[in-house]
Coordinates of N, CA and C in Angstrom, one line a residue:
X185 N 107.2 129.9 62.6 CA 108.0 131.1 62.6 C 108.8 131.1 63.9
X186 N 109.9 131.2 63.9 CA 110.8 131.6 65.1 C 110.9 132.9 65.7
X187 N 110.8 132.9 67.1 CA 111.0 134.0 68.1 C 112.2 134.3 68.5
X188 N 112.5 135.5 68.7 CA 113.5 135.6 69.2 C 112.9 137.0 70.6
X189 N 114.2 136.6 71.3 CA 114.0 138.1 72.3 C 112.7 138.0 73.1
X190 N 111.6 139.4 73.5 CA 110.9 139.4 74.1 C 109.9 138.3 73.5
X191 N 109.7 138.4 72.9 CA 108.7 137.7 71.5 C 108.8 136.4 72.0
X192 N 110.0 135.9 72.0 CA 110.0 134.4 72.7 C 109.2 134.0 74.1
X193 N 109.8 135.0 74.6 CA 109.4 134.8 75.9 C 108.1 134.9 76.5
X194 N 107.6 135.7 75.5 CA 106.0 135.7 75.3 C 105.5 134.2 75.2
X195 N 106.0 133.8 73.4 CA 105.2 132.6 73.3 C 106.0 131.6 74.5
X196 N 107.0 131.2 75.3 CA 107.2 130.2 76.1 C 106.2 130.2 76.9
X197 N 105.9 131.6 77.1 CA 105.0 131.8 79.1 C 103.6 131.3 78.4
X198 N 102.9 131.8 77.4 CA 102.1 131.3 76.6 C 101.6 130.2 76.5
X199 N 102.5 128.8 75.9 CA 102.6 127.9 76.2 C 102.6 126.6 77.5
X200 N 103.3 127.9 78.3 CA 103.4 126.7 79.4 C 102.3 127.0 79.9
X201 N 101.2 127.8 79.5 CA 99.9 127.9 80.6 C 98.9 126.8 79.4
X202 N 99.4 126.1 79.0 CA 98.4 124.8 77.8 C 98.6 124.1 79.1
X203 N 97.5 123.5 79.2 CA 97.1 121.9 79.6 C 96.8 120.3 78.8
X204 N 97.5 119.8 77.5 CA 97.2 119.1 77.1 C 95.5 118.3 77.6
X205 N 95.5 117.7 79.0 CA 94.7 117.2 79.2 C 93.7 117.8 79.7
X206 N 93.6 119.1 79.9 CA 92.5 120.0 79.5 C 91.6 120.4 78.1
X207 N 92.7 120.0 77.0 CA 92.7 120.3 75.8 C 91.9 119.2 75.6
X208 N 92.3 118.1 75.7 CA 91.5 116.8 74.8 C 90.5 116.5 76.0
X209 N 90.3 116.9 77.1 CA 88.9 117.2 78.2 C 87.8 117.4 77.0
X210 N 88.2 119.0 76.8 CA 87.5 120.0 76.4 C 87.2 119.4 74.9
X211 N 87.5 118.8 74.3 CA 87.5 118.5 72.7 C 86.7 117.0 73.0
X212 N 86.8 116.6 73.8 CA 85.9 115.3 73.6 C 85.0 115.9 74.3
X213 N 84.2 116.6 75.0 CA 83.0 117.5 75.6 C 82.8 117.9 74.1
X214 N 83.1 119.0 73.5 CA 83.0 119.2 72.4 C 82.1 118.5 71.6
X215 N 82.9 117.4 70.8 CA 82.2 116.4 69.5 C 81.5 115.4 70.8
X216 N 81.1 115.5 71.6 CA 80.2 114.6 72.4 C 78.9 115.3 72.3
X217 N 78.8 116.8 72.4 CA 78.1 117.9 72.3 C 77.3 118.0 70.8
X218 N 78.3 118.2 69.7 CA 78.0 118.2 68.3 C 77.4 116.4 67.9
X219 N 78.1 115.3 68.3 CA 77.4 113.9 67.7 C 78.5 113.6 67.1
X220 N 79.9 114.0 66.9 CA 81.5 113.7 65.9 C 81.8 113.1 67.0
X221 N 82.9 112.3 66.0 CA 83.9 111.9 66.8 C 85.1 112.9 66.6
X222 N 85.7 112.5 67.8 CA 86.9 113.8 68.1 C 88.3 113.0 66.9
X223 N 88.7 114.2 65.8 CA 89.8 114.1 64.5 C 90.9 113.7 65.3
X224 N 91.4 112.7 64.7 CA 92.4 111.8 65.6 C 93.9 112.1 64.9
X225 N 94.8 112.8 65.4 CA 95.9 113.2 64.6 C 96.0 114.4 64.3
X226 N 95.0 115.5 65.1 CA 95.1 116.8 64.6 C 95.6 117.3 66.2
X227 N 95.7 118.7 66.1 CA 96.4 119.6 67.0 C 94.8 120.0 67.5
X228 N 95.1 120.4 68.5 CA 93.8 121.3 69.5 C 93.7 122.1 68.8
X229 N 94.3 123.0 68.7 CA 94.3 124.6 67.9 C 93.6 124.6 66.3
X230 N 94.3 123.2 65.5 CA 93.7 123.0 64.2 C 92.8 122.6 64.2
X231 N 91.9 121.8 65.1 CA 90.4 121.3 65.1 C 89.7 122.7 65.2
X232 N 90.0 123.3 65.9 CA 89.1 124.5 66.2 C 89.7 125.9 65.3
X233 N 90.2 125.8 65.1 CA 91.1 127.0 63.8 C 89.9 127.6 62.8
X234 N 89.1 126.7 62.1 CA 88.6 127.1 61.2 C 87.3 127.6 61.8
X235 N 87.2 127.2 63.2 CA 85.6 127.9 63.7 C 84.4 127.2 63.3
X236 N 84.2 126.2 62.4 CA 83.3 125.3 62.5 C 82.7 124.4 63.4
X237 N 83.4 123.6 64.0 CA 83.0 123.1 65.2 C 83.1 124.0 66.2
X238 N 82.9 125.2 66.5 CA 82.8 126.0 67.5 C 81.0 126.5 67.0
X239 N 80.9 126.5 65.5 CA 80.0 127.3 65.3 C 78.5 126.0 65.9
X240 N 78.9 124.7 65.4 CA 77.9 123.7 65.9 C 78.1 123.5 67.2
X241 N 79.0 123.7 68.1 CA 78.7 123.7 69.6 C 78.1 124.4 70.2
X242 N 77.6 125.6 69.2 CA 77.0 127.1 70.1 C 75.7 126.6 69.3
X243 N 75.3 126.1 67.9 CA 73.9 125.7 68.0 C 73.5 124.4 68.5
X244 N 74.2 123.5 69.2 CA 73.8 122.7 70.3 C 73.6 123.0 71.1
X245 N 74.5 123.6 71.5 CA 74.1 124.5 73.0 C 72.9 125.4 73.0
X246 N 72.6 126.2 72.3 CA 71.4 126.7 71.9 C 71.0 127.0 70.7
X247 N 69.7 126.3 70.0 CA 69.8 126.1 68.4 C 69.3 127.0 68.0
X248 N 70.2 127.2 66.6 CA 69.6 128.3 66.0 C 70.4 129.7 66.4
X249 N 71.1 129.7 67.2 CA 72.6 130.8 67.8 C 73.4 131.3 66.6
X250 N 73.4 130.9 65.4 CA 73.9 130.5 64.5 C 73.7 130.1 63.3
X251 N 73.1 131.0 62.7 CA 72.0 130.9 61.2 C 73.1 129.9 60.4
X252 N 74.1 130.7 59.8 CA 75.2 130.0 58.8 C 76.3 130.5 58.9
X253 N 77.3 129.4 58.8 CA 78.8 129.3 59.2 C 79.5 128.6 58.1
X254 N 80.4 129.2 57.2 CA 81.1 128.3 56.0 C 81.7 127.0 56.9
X255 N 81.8 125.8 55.7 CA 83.2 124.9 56.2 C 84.0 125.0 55.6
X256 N 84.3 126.0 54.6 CA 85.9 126.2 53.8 C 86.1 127.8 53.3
X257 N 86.8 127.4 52.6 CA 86.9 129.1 52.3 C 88.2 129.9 53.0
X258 N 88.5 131.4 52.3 CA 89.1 132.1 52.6 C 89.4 132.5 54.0
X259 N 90.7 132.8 54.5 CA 91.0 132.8 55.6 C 90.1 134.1 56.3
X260 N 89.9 135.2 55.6 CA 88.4 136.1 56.0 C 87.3 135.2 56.6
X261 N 86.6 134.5 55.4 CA 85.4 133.8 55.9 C 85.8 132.5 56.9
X262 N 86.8 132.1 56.9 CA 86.7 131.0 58.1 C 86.8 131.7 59.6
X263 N 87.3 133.0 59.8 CA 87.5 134.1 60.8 C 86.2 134.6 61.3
X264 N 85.5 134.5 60.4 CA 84.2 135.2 60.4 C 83.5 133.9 61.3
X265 N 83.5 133.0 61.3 CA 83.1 132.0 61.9 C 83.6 131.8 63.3
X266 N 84.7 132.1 63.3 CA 84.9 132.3 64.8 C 84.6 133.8 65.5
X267 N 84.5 134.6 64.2 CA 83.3 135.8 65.4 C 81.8 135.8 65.5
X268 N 81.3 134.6 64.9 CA 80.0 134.4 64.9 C 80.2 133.7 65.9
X269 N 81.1 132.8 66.5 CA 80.7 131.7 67.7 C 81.2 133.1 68.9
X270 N 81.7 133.9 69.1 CA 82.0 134.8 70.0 C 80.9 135.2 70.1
X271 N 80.3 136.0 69.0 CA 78.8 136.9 69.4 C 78.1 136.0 69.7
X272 N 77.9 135.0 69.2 CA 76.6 134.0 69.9 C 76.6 133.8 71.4
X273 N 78.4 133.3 72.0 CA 78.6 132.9 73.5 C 78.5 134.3 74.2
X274 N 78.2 135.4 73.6 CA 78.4 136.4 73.9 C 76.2 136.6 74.5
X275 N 75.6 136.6 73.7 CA 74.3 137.0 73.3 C 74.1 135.2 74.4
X276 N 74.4 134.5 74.4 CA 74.2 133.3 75.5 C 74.2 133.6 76.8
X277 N 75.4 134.6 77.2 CA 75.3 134.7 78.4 C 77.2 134.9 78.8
X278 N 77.5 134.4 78.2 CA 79.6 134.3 78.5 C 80.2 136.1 78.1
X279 N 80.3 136.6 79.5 CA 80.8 138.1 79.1 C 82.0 138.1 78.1
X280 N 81.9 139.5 77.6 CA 83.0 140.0 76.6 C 84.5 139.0 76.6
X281 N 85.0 139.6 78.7 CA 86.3 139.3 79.0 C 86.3 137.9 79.5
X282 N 85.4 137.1 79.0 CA 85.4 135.4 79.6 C 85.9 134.9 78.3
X283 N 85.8 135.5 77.1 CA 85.9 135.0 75.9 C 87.3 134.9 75.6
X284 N 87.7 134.7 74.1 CA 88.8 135.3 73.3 C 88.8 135.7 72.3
X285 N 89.9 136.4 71.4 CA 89.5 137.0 70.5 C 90.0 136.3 69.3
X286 N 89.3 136.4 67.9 CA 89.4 135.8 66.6 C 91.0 135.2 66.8
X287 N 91.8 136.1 66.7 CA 93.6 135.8 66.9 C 93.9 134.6 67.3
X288 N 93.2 135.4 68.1 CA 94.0 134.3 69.3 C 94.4 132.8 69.5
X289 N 92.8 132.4 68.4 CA 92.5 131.6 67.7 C 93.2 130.9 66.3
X290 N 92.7 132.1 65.8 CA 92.7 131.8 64.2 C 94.3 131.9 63.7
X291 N 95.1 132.9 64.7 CA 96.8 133.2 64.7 C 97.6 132.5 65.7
X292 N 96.3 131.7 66.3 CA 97.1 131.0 67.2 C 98.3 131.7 68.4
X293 N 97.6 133.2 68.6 CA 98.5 133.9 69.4 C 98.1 134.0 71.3
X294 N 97.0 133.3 71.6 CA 97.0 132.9 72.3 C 96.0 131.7 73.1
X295 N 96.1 130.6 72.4 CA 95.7 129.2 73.0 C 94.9 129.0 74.1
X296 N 95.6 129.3 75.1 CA 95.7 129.0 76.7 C 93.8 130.1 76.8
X297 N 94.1 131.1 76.1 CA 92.6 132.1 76.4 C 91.8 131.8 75.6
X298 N 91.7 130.7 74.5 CA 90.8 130.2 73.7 C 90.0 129.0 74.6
X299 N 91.1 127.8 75.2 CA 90.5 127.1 75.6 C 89.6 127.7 76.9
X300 N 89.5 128.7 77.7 CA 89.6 129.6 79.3 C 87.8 130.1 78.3
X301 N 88.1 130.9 77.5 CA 86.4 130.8 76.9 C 85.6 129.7 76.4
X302 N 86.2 128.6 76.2 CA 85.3 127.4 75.3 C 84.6 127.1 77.3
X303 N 85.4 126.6 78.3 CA 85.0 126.5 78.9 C 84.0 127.4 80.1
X304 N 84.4 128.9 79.8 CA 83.2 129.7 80.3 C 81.9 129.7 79.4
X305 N 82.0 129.1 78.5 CA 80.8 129.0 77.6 C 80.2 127.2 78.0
X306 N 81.2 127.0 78.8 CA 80.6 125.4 78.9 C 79.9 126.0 80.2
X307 N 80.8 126.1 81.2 CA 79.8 126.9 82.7 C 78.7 127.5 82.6
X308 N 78.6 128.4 81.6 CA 77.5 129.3 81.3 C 76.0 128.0 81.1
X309 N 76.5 127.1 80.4 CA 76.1 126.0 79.8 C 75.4 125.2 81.0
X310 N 76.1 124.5 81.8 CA 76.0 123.9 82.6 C 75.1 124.2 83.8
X311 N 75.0 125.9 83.8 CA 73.7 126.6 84.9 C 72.8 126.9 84.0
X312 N 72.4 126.7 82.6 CA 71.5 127.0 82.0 C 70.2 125.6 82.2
X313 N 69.5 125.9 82.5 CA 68.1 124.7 82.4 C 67.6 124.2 81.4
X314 N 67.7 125.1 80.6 CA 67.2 124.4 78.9 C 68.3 123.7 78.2
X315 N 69.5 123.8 78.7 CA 70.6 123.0 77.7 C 70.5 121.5 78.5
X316 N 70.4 120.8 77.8 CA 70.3 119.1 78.4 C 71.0 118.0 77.9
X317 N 72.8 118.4 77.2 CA 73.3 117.8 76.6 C 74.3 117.7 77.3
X318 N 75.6 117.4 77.2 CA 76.3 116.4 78.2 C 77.2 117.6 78.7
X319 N 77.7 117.2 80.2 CA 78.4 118.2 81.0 C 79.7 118.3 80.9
X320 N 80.5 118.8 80.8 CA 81.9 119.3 80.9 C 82.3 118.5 82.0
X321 N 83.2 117.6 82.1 CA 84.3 117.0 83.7 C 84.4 118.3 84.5
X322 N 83.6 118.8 85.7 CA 84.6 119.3 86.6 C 86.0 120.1 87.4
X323 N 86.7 118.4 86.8 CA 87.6 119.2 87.2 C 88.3 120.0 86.0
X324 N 87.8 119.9 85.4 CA 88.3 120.9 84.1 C 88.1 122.3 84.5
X325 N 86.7 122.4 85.3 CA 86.1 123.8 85.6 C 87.8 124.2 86.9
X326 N 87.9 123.1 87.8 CA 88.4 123.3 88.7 C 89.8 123.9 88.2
X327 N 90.6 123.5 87.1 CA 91.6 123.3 87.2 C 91.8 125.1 86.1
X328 N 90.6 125.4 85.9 CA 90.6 127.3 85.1 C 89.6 127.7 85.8

């Protein structure tokens, strides 16, 4: 859909705060996390859209965070999947305002605050003692 006006100017400023190489950081942390290999040919935003792989990162990261999570379905229940990985990183330890919200996500209205929680949920992760599965690069932390 095309912008016009303020609306543009939103999504430009929006945009220019992506870091591609933050993105595919964070996505090969990800399916290194779950045991996948990272979908070769997809967008950041579409790997993570439907909230499945968000929902098995939060029961890696601590199992069982996460009773049941659809892999298809109506745009309701795939939504619902990305507020089950919110309350989980929420009930883990990642405050409210570290997170993002379903949208932001699922409408793709703001990206840049999607990936800003995957990785407060990695930090969170990273000072926990019981999580013993592989660490997030650094300077990823460095660079948000």
């Amino acid at each position: 859909m095309a912008h016009y006006g303020i609306q543009a100017a939103v999504a430009a400023k929006t945009a220019s705060k992506r870091s591609p190489n933050v993105e595919q950081s964070l996505l090969a942390w990800i399916f290194e996390v779950v045991g996948e290999k990272v979908p070769e040919g997809v967008a950041y935003e579409e790997v993570l859209k439907d909230g499945v792989v968000l929902c098995k990162l939060m029961n890696k990261i601590k199992p069982g965070a996460i009773d049941k999570f659809a892999s298809g379905g109506s745009a309701y229940i795939l939504m619902e999947n990305i507020n089950k990985f919110i309350k989980a990183a929420q009930e883990y330890g990642v405050s409210h305002d570290q997170l993002f919200r379903t949208v932001d996500l699922f409408e793709k209205k703001n990206i840049p605050e999607v990936t800003a929680g995957i990785i407060n949920l990695a930090r969170v992760a990273c000072s926990d003692e019981n999580y013993k599965g592989p660490q997030l690069e650094k300077w990823v932390f460095a660079n948000n």
